[in-house]
Amino acid sequence: MKKAIRIGTIGAITALLAAMYVWFFVYNKPHQNFEMAKPEKVLSASQCFENFSKNNTPDDGKVLEIYGIPSSIETADSMVVVCFYFKKGMFGDEGIRCTLLPKFQKAASKLSTTDTVYIKGFCAGYNGTDVIFEKSSIINKDK
Amino acid sequence: MKNVLITIFIILFAMPSFGQRFITKTGKVSFYSDAPLEKIEAVNNTVNCAMDTQSGFFVVKILMRSFVFEKELMQEHFNEEYVESEKFPNAFFKGQVQNLKQINFKKEGIYPVTIAGQMTIHGKTQPVKATGTFAISKGAIIASGKFPIKISDYGISIPGAVVGKISENVEIHVHFNLKPLKQ
């Protein structure tokens, strides 16, 4: 009888631990921390745009680090977007648009359109107009 | 001389057919679906939208991977199993404002609008008609509206294990702050 209770208790604890694991680490697993993620590729912004616009080697769905001289820093609602533009089209300037993580929005005000900047983020893809980077961070190369 | 006059004539008479183009690259598209298993909600804040005030041409480009869900697992399932973002990375809408004559783009106010066109999701194109408003203020047009879609119309199938627990109908909300395109 004691043995049956012991087996039952162990079984119940195991099931509870398995359920907790699934709840916390599968169903409610956190979003990827793109600030800490290692980039799969480092390339210039112009090369990255060319890769997408000419459909050479699309890198959508990957964490990438790009560098270049930003064309503009745009703000819209609560977003700050670092833009690298290379051509004009139906939607005006077209190129790469990197939406910054809130943590880096203040630092964006210090960026200039004359100096090279390094940006790392999740490359969501090319919408036929722009290459979109989400959850981007500014990489300080002086460290 | 004759060629110059023809060119001037063409420019003068062709220009009125191109109205002011308004655009945004930070448009918001969100969707909501309520079902017994769970509520599904996601938002995309990097949507491209352009509109020509003369012709009423209205176009939207949506990158599917830019939809953000509360839960990472839902986001993974959305991209990998439902809309197959790798295979079909973009959704498009191309349409026309139906009641263009009733909108005075030079006068501030809120105007009801109906837009009809073709929407492509998951590689499938379907006709869509949406109602909403154009709020014209300070030289900008805030276009907002909502419309329902049936996901099976776009070839998106719900896995057998969760059929009946995930809604077939999804409500799409759009909000575009359109500003004049600087040439």
mmCIF file of C-alpha atoms in Angstrom:
data_model
loop_
_atom_site.group_PDB
_atom_site.id
_atom_site.type_symbol
_atom_site.label_atom_id
_atom_site.label_comp_id
_atom_site.label_asym_id
_atom_site.label_seq_id
_atom_site.Cartn_x
_atom_site.Cartn_y
_atom_site.Cartn_z
ATOM 1 C CA MET A 1 0.000 0.000 0.000
ATOM 2 C CA LYS A 2 2.832 2.360 0.995
ATOM 3 C CA LYS A 3 4.611 1.488 -2.226
ATOM 4 C CA ALA A 4 1.530 2.368 -4.261
ATOM 5 C CA ILE A 5 1.216 5.723 -2.469
ATOM 6 C CA ARG A 6 4.921 6.411 -3.087
ATOM 7 C CA ILE A 7 4.616 5.586 -6.801
ATOM 8 C CA GLY A 8 1.456 7.695 -7.047
ATOM 9 C CA THR A 9 3.145 10.639 -5.331
ATOM 10 C CA ILE A 10 6.213 10.423 -7.570
ATOM 11 C CA GLY A 11 3.948 10.168 -10.623
ATOM 12 C CA ALA A 12 1.906 13.192 -9.533
ATOM 13 C CA ILE A 13 5.049 15.273 -8.854
ATOM 14 C CA THR A 14 6.536 14.250 -12.224
ATOM 15 C CA ALA A 15 3.299 15.180 -14.019
ATOM 16 C CA LEU A 16 3.172 18.508 -12.149
ATOM 17 C CA LEU A 17 6.805 19.300 -13.048
ATOM 18 C CA ALA A 18 6.176 18.348 -16.697
ATOM 19 C CA ALA A 19 3.079 20.565 -16.799
ATOM 20 C CA MET A 20 5.032 23.447 -15.221
ATOM 21 C CA TYR A 21 7.815 22.986 -17.773
ATOM 22 C CA VAL A 22 5.368 23.073 -20.681
ATOM 23 C CA TRP A 23 3.537 26.090 -19.218
ATOM 24 C CA PHE A 24 6.632 28.189 -18.556
ATOM 25 C CA PHE A 25 9.116 27.071 -21.217
ATOM 26 C CA VAL A 26 6.901 26.036 -24.144
ATOM 27 C CA TYR A 27 3.499 27.756 -24.018
ATOM 28 C CA ASN A 28 4.752 30.941 -22.338
ATOM 29 C CA LYS A 29 8.320 30.903 -23.557
ATOM 30 C CA PRO A 30 9.708 34.418 -23.747
ATOM 31 C CA HIS A 31 10.340 36.296 -26.977
ATOM 32 C CA GLN A 32 13.904 36.066 -28.241
ATOM 33 C CA ASN A 33 16.259 38.677 -26.803
ATOM 34 C CA PHE A 34 17.566 40.227 -30.027
ATOM 35 C CA GLU A 35 19.839 42.634 -28.194
ATOM 36 C CA MET A 36 21.847 39.712 -26.822
ATOM 37 C CA ALA A 37 21.600 37.534 -29.952
ATOM 38 C CA LYS A 38 24.714 36.903 -31.996
ATOM 39 C CA PRO A 39 24.309 38.140 -35.579
ATOM 40 C CA GLU A 40 24.383 35.440 -38.247
ATOM 41 C CA LYS A 41 25.964 37.851 -40.687
ATOM 42 C CA VAL A 42 27.672 41.259 -40.646
ATOM 43 C CA LEU A 43 27.384 43.253 -43.879
ATOM 44 C CA SER A 44 27.068 46.771 -45.191
ATOM 45 C CA ALA A 45 23.585 48.271 -45.407
ATOM 46 C CA SER A 46 23.991 48.780 -49.165
ATOM 47 C CA GLN A 47 24.994 45.129 -49.677
ATOM 48 C CA CYS A 48 22.084 43.952 -47.528
ATOM 49 C CA PHE A 49 19.602 46.024 -49.565
ATOM 50 C CA GLU A 50 21.076 44.793 -52.823
ATOM 51 C CA ASN A 51 20.818 41.183 -51.641
ATOM 52 C CA PHE A 52 17.108 41.605 -51.023
ATOM 53 C CA SER A 53 16.160 43.873 -53.920
ATOM 54 C CA LYS A 54 17.977 41.650 -56.411
ATOM 55 C CA ASN A 55 16.881 38.491 -54.539
ATOM 56 C CA ASN A 56 20.423 37.127 -54.349
ATOM 57 C CA THR A 57 20.701 35.766 -50.834
ATOM 58 C CA PRO A 58 17.685 36.705 -48.756
ATOM 59 C CA ASP A 59 18.460 36.713 -45.064
ATOM 60 C CA ASP A 60 14.929 37.220 -43.753
ATOM 61 C CA GLY A 61 14.137 35.658 -40.415
ATOM 62 C CA LYS A 62 17.741 36.063 -39.236
ATOM 63 C CA VAL A 63 19.541 38.339 -36.808
ATOM 64 C CA LEU A 64 21.875 40.530 -38.882
ATOM 65 C CA GLU A 65 24.296 43.316 -38.173
ATOM 66 C CA ILE A 66 24.528 46.051 -40.790
ATOM 67 C CA TYR A 67 26.656 49.160 -41.020
ATOM 68 C CA GLY A 68 26.500 52.348 -43.036
ATOM 69 C CA ILE A 69 25.811 56.062 -42.875
ATOM 70 C CA PRO A 70 22.153 56.605 -41.995
ATOM 71 C CA SER A 71 20.079 58.708 -44.372
ATOM 72 C CA SER A 72 17.687 59.805 -41.649
ATOM 73 C CA ILE A 73 16.419 59.040 -38.165
ATOM 74 C CA GLU A 74 12.621 59.024 -38.188
ATOM 75 C CA THR A 75 10.177 59.061 -35.322
ATOM 76 C CA ALA A 76 6.598 57.866 -35.615
ATOM 77 C CA ASP A 77 4.267 57.403 -32.666
ATOM 78 C CA SER A 78 6.416 55.617 -30.100
ATOM 79 C CA MET A 79 8.923 54.264 -32.639
ATOM 80 C CA VAL A 80 12.356 55.478 -33.686
ATOM 81 C CA VAL A 81 13.557 54.199 -37.062
ATOM 82 C CA VAL A 82 17.109 54.416 -38.415
ATOM 83 C CA CYS A 83 16.886 54.585 -42.224
ATOM 84 C CA PHE A 84 19.428 53.795 -44.922
ATOM 85 C CA TYR A 85 18.030 54.844 -48.291
ATOM 86 C CA PHE A 86 19.383 53.820 -51.679
ATOM 87 C CA LYS A 87 16.716 54.650 -54.252
ATOM 88 C CA LYS A 88 13.385 56.323 -54.881
ATOM 89 C CA GLY A 89 10.156 54.553 -55.730
ATOM 90 C CA MET A 90 6.396 54.576 -55.256
ATOM 91 C CA PHE A 91 6.773 55.020 -51.504
ATOM 92 C CA GLY A 92 9.427 57.730 -51.774
ATOM 93 C CA ASP A 93 12.846 56.825 -50.425
ATOM 94 C CA GLU A 94 13.484 53.088 -50.372
ATOM 95 C CA GLY A 95 16.140 51.132 -48.510
ATOM 96 C CA ILE A 96 16.551 49.633 -45.044
ATOM 97 C CA ARG A 97 14.442 50.688 -42.069
ATOM 98 C CA CYS A 98 15.560 49.609 -38.595
ATOM 99 C CA THR A 99 13.022 50.028 -35.793
ATOM 100 C CA LEU A 100 14.958 50.439 -32.553
ATOM 101 C CA LEU A 101 14.255 48.742 -29.258
ATOM 102 C CA PRO A 102 12.877 51.338 -26.778
ATOM 103 C CA LYS A 103 16.137 51.129 -24.818
ATOM 104 C CA PHE A 104 18.078 52.601 -27.769
ATOM 105 C CA GLN A 105 15.662 55.368 -28.724
ATOM 106 C CA LYS A 106 17.456 57.994 -26.632
ATOM 107 C CA ALA A 107 20.828 57.041 -28.124
ATOM 108 C CA ALA A 108 19.380 57.501 -31.619
ATOM 109 C CA SER A 109 19.218 61.263 -31.059
ATOM 110 C CA LYS A 110 23.037 61.253 -30.932
ATOM 111 C CA LEU A 111 23.393 59.516 -34.294
ATOM 112 C CA SER A 112 24.477 61.680 -37.172
ATOM 113 C CA THR A 113 23.887 61.328 -40.884
ATOM 114 C CA THR A 114 27.608 61.711 -41.542
ATOM 115 C CA ASP A 115 29.104 58.924 -39.413
ATOM 116 C CA THR A 116 28.953 55.158 -39.848
ATOM 117 C CA VAL A 117 26.606 53.395 -37.483
ATOM 118 C CA TYR A 118 26.338 49.674 -36.671
ATOM 119 C CA ILE A 119 22.834 48.289 -36.154
ATOM 120 C CA LYS A 120 21.862 44.770 -35.128
ATOM 121 C CA GLY A 121 18.319 43.506 -35.372
ATOM 122 C CA PHE A 122 15.856 40.891 -36.532
ATOM 123 C CA CYS A 123 15.565 41.077 -40.308
ATOM 124 C CA ALA A 124 11.841 40.558 -40.952
ATOM 125 C CA GLY A 125 12.345 40.663 -44.728
ATOM 126 C CA TYR A 126 11.716 42.772 -47.824
ATOM 127 C CA ASN A 127 8.271 44.149 -48.574
ATOM 128 C CA GLY A 128 9.094 45.038 -52.150
ATOM 129 C CA THR A 129 10.023 48.539 -51.077
ATOM 130 C CA ASP A 130 12.150 48.375 -47.952
ATOM 131 C CA VAL A 131 14.091 45.799 -45.966
ATOM 132 C CA ILE A 132 12.629 45.838 -42.450
ATOM 133 C CA PHE A 133 14.680 45.301 -39.307
ATOM 134 C CA GLU A 134 12.732 44.900 -36.068
ATOM 135 C CA LYS A 135 13.883 45.152 -32.439
ATOM 136 C CA SER A 136 17.149 46.717 -33.472
ATOM 137 C CA SER A 137 19.971 47.856 -31.241
ATOM 138 C CA ILE A 138 22.799 50.307 -31.841
ATOM 139 C CA ILE A 139 26.193 48.641 -31.538
ATOM 140 C CA ASN A 140 28.855 50.725 -29.893
ATOM 141 C CA LYS A 141 32.132 49.769 -31.581
ATOM 142 C CA ASP A 142 34.165 51.985 -29.215
ATOM 143 C CA LYS A 143 33.792 49.500 -26.351
ATOM 144 C CA MET B 1 9.450 73.658 -81.910
ATOM 145 C CA LYS B 2 6.508 71.430 -82.712
ATOM 146 C CA ASN B 3 7.920 68.706 -80.432
ATOM 147 C CA VAL B 4 8.412 71.218 -77.593
ATOM 148 C CA LEU B 5 4.782 72.353 -77.872
ATOM 149 C CA ILE B 6 3.573 68.739 -77.903
ATOM 150 C CA THR B 7 5.679 67.989 -74.796
ATOM 151 C CA ILE B 8 4.302 71.048 -72.952
ATOM 152 C CA PHE B 9 0.763 70.066 -73.981
ATOM 153 C CA ILE B 10 1.265 66.500 -72.698
ATOM 154 C CA ILE B 11 2.748 67.712 -69.389
ATOM 155 C CA LEU B 12 -0.034 70.256 -68.817
ATOM 156 C CA PHE B 13 -2.841 67.835 -69.540
ATOM 157 C CA ALA B 14 -1.265 64.769 -67.968
ATOM 158 C CA MET B 15 -0.515 66.415 -64.612
ATOM 159 C CA PRO B 16 -4.070 66.665 -63.274
ATOM 160 C CA SER B 17 -4.449 62.896 -63.548
ATOM 161 C CA PHE B 18 -1.752 62.484 -60.882
ATOM 162 C CA GLY B 19 -3.039 63.727 -57.552
ATOM 163 C CA GLN B 20 -1.070 64.198 -54.393
ATOM 164 C CA ARG B 21 0.283 60.929 -53.115
ATOM 165 C CA PHE B 22 0.092 60.290 -49.384
ATOM 166 C CA ILE B 23 2.170 57.558 -47.786
ATOM 167 C CA THR B 24 3.202 55.937 -44.535
ATOM 168 C CA LYS B 25 5.754 53.282 -43.715
ATOM 169 C CA THR B 26 4.686 53.001 -40.105
ATOM 170 C CA GLY B 27 1.099 51.952 -40.646
ATOM 171 C CA LYS B 28 -0.564 49.754 -38.062
ATOM 172 C CA VAL B 29 -2.436 46.578 -38.944
ATOM 173 C CA SER B 30 -3.717 44.345 -36.175
ATOM 174 C CA PHE B 31 -5.966 41.350 -36.086
ATOM 175 C CA TYR B 32 -8.094 39.732 -33.465
ATOM 176 C CA SER B 33 -9.718 36.370 -33.256
ATOM 177 C CA ASP B 34 -11.767 35.040 -30.375
ATOM 178 C CA ALA B 35 -12.320 31.304 -29.971
ATOM 179 C CA PRO B 36 -12.830 28.709 -27.232
ATOM 180 C CA LEU B 37 -9.170 27.655 -27.150
ATOM 181 C CA GLU B 38 -7.639 31.093 -27.045
ATOM 182 C CA LYS B 39 -7.834 34.675 -28.101
ATOM 183 C CA ILE B 40 -5.350 35.523 -30.796
ATOM 184 C CA GLU B 41 -4.154 39.070 -31.211
ATOM 185 C CA ALA B 42 -1.198 40.471 -33.130
ATOM 186 C CA VAL B 43 0.001 43.832 -34.337
ATOM 187 C CA ASN B 44 2.292 45.043 -37.107
ATOM 188 C CA ASN B 45 3.548 48.633 -36.865
ATOM 189 C CA THR B 46 5.708 48.743 -39.992
ATOM 190 C CA VAL B 47 3.108 48.520 -42.739
ATOM 191 C CA ASN B 48 3.518 50.481 -45.990
ATOM 192 C CA CYS B 49 0.467 52.251 -47.342
ATOM 193 C CA ALA B 50 0.071 54.728 -50.210
ATOM 194 C CA MET B 51 -2.918 56.589 -51.534
ATOM 195 C CA ASP B 52 -3.457 58.895 -54.494
ATOM 196 C CA THR B 53 -6.046 61.549 -53.724
ATOM 197 C CA GLN B 54 -6.860 62.140 -57.406
ATOM 198 C CA SER B 55 -7.483 58.578 -58.524
ATOM 199 C CA GLY B 56 -8.381 57.050 -55.151
ATOM 200 C CA PHE B 57 -5.816 54.293 -55.679
ATOM 201 C CA PHE B 58 -5.025 52.691 -52.329
ATOM 202 C CA VAL B 59 -2.235 50.167 -51.786
ATOM 203 C CA VAL B 60 -0.973 48.364 -48.679
ATOM 204 C CA LYS B 61 2.093 46.140 -48.263
ATOM 205 C CA ILE B 62 2.403 43.997 -45.149
ATOM 206 C CA LEU B 63 5.454 42.002 -44.142
ATOM 207 C CA MET B 64 4.041 38.961 -42.334
ATOM 208 C CA ARG B 65 7.061 38.382 -40.100
ATOM 209 C CA SER B 66 6.579 41.841 -38.574
ATOM 210 C CA PHE B 67 3.417 40.767 -36.739
ATOM 211 C CA VAL B 68 4.100 40.666 -33.021
ATOM 212 C CA PHE B 69 2.111 38.369 -30.746
ATOM 213 C CA GLU B 70 1.957 38.408 -26.984
ATOM 214 C CA LYS B 71 3.241 34.836 -26.915
ATOM 215 C CA GLU B 72 6.351 33.759 -28.803
ATOM 216 C CA LEU B 73 4.857 30.301 -29.401
ATOM 217 C CA MET B 74 1.846 31.827 -31.164
ATOM 218 C CA GLN B 75 4.158 33.948 -33.297
ATOM 219 C CA GLU B 76 6.148 30.864 -34.297
ATOM 220 C CA HIS B 77 3.004 28.914 -35.179
ATOM 221 C CA PHE B 78 1.598 31.883 -37.141
ATOM 222 C CA ASN B 79 4.753 32.210 -39.259
ATOM 223 C CA GLU B 80 5.616 28.537 -39.667
ATOM 224 C CA GLU B 81 2.304 26.652 -39.738
ATOM 225 C CA TYR B 82 -0.422 29.105 -40.710
ATOM 226 C CA VAL B 83 0.738 31.884 -43.065
ATOM 227 C CA GLU B 84 4.054 30.197 -43.983
ATOM 228 C CA SER B 85 5.998 33.469 -43.926
ATOM 229 C CA GLU B 86 9.078 31.947 -45.505
ATOM 230 C CA LYS B 87 7.117 30.946 -48.614
ATOM 231 C CA PHE B 88 4.700 33.905 -48.629
ATOM 232 C CA PRO B 89 6.542 36.762 -46.885
ATOM 233 C CA ASN B 90 4.131 39.547 -47.872
ATOM 234 C CA ALA B 91 0.436 40.327 -47.918
ATOM 235 C CA PHE B 92 -0.863 42.968 -50.324
ATOM 236 C CA PHE B 93 -3.969 45.023 -50.807
ATOM 237 C CA LYS B 94 -4.646 47.004 -53.977
ATOM 238 C CA GLY B 95 -7.885 48.870 -54.194
ATOM 239 C CA GLN B 96 -9.839 51.985 -54.862
ATOM 240 C CA VAL B 97 -11.676 54.471 -52.671
ATOM 241 C CA GLN B 98 -15.282 54.037 -53.796
ATOM 242 C CA ASN B 99 -16.725 57.364 -52.638
ATOM 243 C CA LEU B 100 -13.820 59.635 -53.568
ATOM 244 C CA LYS B 101 -16.092 62.483 -54.720
ATOM 245 C CA GLN B 102 -17.564 62.795 -51.236
ATOM 246 C CA ILE B 103 -14.166 63.520 -49.682
ATOM 247 C CA ASN B 104 -12.759 67.019 -49.684
ATOM 248 C CA PHE B 105 -9.066 66.520 -49.058
ATOM 249 C CA LYS B 106 -8.614 70.280 -48.670
ATOM 250 C CA LYS B 107 -11.124 70.560 -45.832
ATOM 251 C CA GLU B 108 -10.406 69.182 -42.377
ATOM 252 C CA GLY B 109 -12.955 66.711 -41.057
ATOM 253 C CA ILE B 110 -13.857 63.073 -40.687
ATOM 254 C CA TYR B 111 -15.214 61.406 -43.813
ATOM 255 C CA PRO B 112 -16.733 57.913 -44.039
ATOM 256 C CA VAL B 113 -15.022 55.849 -46.738
ATOM 257 C CA THR B 114 -15.522 52.574 -48.526
ATOM 258 C CA ILE B 115 -12.530 50.903 -50.137
ATOM 259 C CA ALA B 116 -12.854 47.893 -52.414
ATOM 260 C CA GLY B 117 -10.051 45.877 -53.932
ATOM 261 C CA GLN B 118 -8.084 42.665 -53.975
ATOM 262 C CA MET B 119 -6.203 41.313 -50.992
ATOM 263 C CA THR B 120 -3.481 38.692 -51.283
ATOM 264 C CA ILE B 121 -2.507 36.632 -48.242
ATOM 265 C CA HIS B 122 -0.690 33.295 -48.268
ATOM 266 C CA GLY B 123 -0.490 33.524 -52.061
ATOM 267 C CA LYS B 124 -4.284 33.616 -52.467
ATOM 268 C CA THR B 125 -6.168 36.678 -53.717
ATOM 269 C CA GLN B 126 -9.711 37.541 -52.699
ATOM 270 C CA PRO B 127 -11.961 40.569 -53.177
ATOM 271 C CA VAL B 128 -12.306 42.722 -50.069
ATOM 272 C CA LYS B 129 -14.574 45.636 -49.247
ATOM 273 C CA ALA B 130 -13.820 47.648 -46.138
ATOM 274 C CA THR B 131 -15.499 50.613 -44.488
ATOM 275 C CA GLY B 132 -13.791 53.148 -42.313
ATOM 276 C CA THR B 133 -12.958 56.811 -42.039
ATOM 277 C CA PHE B 134 -10.491 59.355 -43.373
ATOM 278 C CA ALA B 135 -9.711 61.958 -40.737
ATOM 279 C CA ILE B 136 -8.159 64.910 -42.535
ATOM 280 C CA SER B 137 -6.190 67.185 -40.266
ATOM 281 C CA LYS B 138 -3.059 69.337 -40.508
ATOM 282 C CA GLY B 139 -2.236 68.161 -44.004
ATOM 283 C CA ALA B 140 -2.352 64.470 -43.064
ATOM 284 C CA ILE B 141 -4.944 61.755 -43.640
ATOM 285 C CA ILE B 142 -5.574 59.270 -40.866
ATOM 286 C CA ALA B 143 -7.180 56.268 -42.522
ATOM 287 C CA SER B 144 -8.728 53.740 -40.187
ATOM 288 C CA GLY B 145 -11.162 50.917 -40.488
ATOM 289 C CA LYS B 146 -11.865 47.268 -39.919
ATOM 290 C CA PHE B 147 -13.122 44.305 -41.887
ATOM 291 C CA PRO B 148 -13.490 40.561 -41.355
ATOM 292 C CA ILE B 149 -11.742 37.841 -43.321
ATOM 293 C CA LYS B 150 -12.213 34.091 -43.345
ATOM 294 C CA ILE B 151 -8.812 32.415 -43.150
ATOM 295 C CA SER B 152 -9.883 29.413 -45.228
ATOM 296 C CA ASP B 153 -10.503 31.826 -48.150
ATOM 297 C CA TYR B 154 -6.749 32.363 -48.196
ATOM 298 C CA GLY B 155 -5.812 28.704 -48.099
ATOM 299 C CA ILE B 156 -4.779 28.854 -44.445
ATOM 300 C CA SER B 157 -5.723 25.616 -42.781
ATOM 301 C CA ILE B 158 -6.201 24.980 -39.104
ATOM 302 C CA PRO B 159 -4.506 21.781 -37.877
ATOM 303 C CA GLY B 160 -6.981 18.975 -37.147
ATOM 304 C CA ALA B 161 -6.148 18.868 -33.436
ATOM 305 C CA VAL B 162 -7.375 22.435 -32.887
ATOM 306 C CA VAL B 163 -10.203 22.664 -35.435
ATOM 307 C CA GLY B 164 -13.190 24.292 -33.733
ATOM 308 C CA LYS B 165 -10.970 25.713 -31.021
ATOM 309 C CA ILE B 166 -9.412 28.416 -33.200
ATOM 310 C CA SER B 167 -11.737 30.835 -34.965
ATOM 311 C CA GLU B 168 -12.090 30.691 -38.750
ATOM 312 C CA ASN B 169 -12.929 34.393 -38.802
ATOM 313 C CA VAL B 170 -10.428 37.118 -38.087
ATOM 314 C CA GLU B 171 -11.137 40.816 -37.680
ATOM 315 C CA ILE B 172 -8.533 43.067 -39.268
ATOM 316 C CA HIS B 173 -8.036 46.612 -37.948
ATOM 317 C CA VAL B 174 -6.038 49.182 -39.895
ATOM 318 C CA HIS B 175 -4.706 52.590 -38.933
ATOM 319 C CA PHE B 176 -2.566 54.605 -41.341
ATOM 320 C CA ASN B 177 -1.261 58.091 -40.675
ATOM 321 C CA LEU B 178 -0.695 59.150 -44.275
ATOM 322 C CA LYS B 179 1.478 62.153 -45.017
ATOM 323 C CA PRO B 180 2.178 63.881 -48.338
ATOM 324 C CA LEU B 181 5.004 62.261 -50.261
ATOM 325 C CA LYS B 182 7.895 64.676 -50.639
ATOM 326 C CA GLN B 183 9.231 64.410 -54.161
#
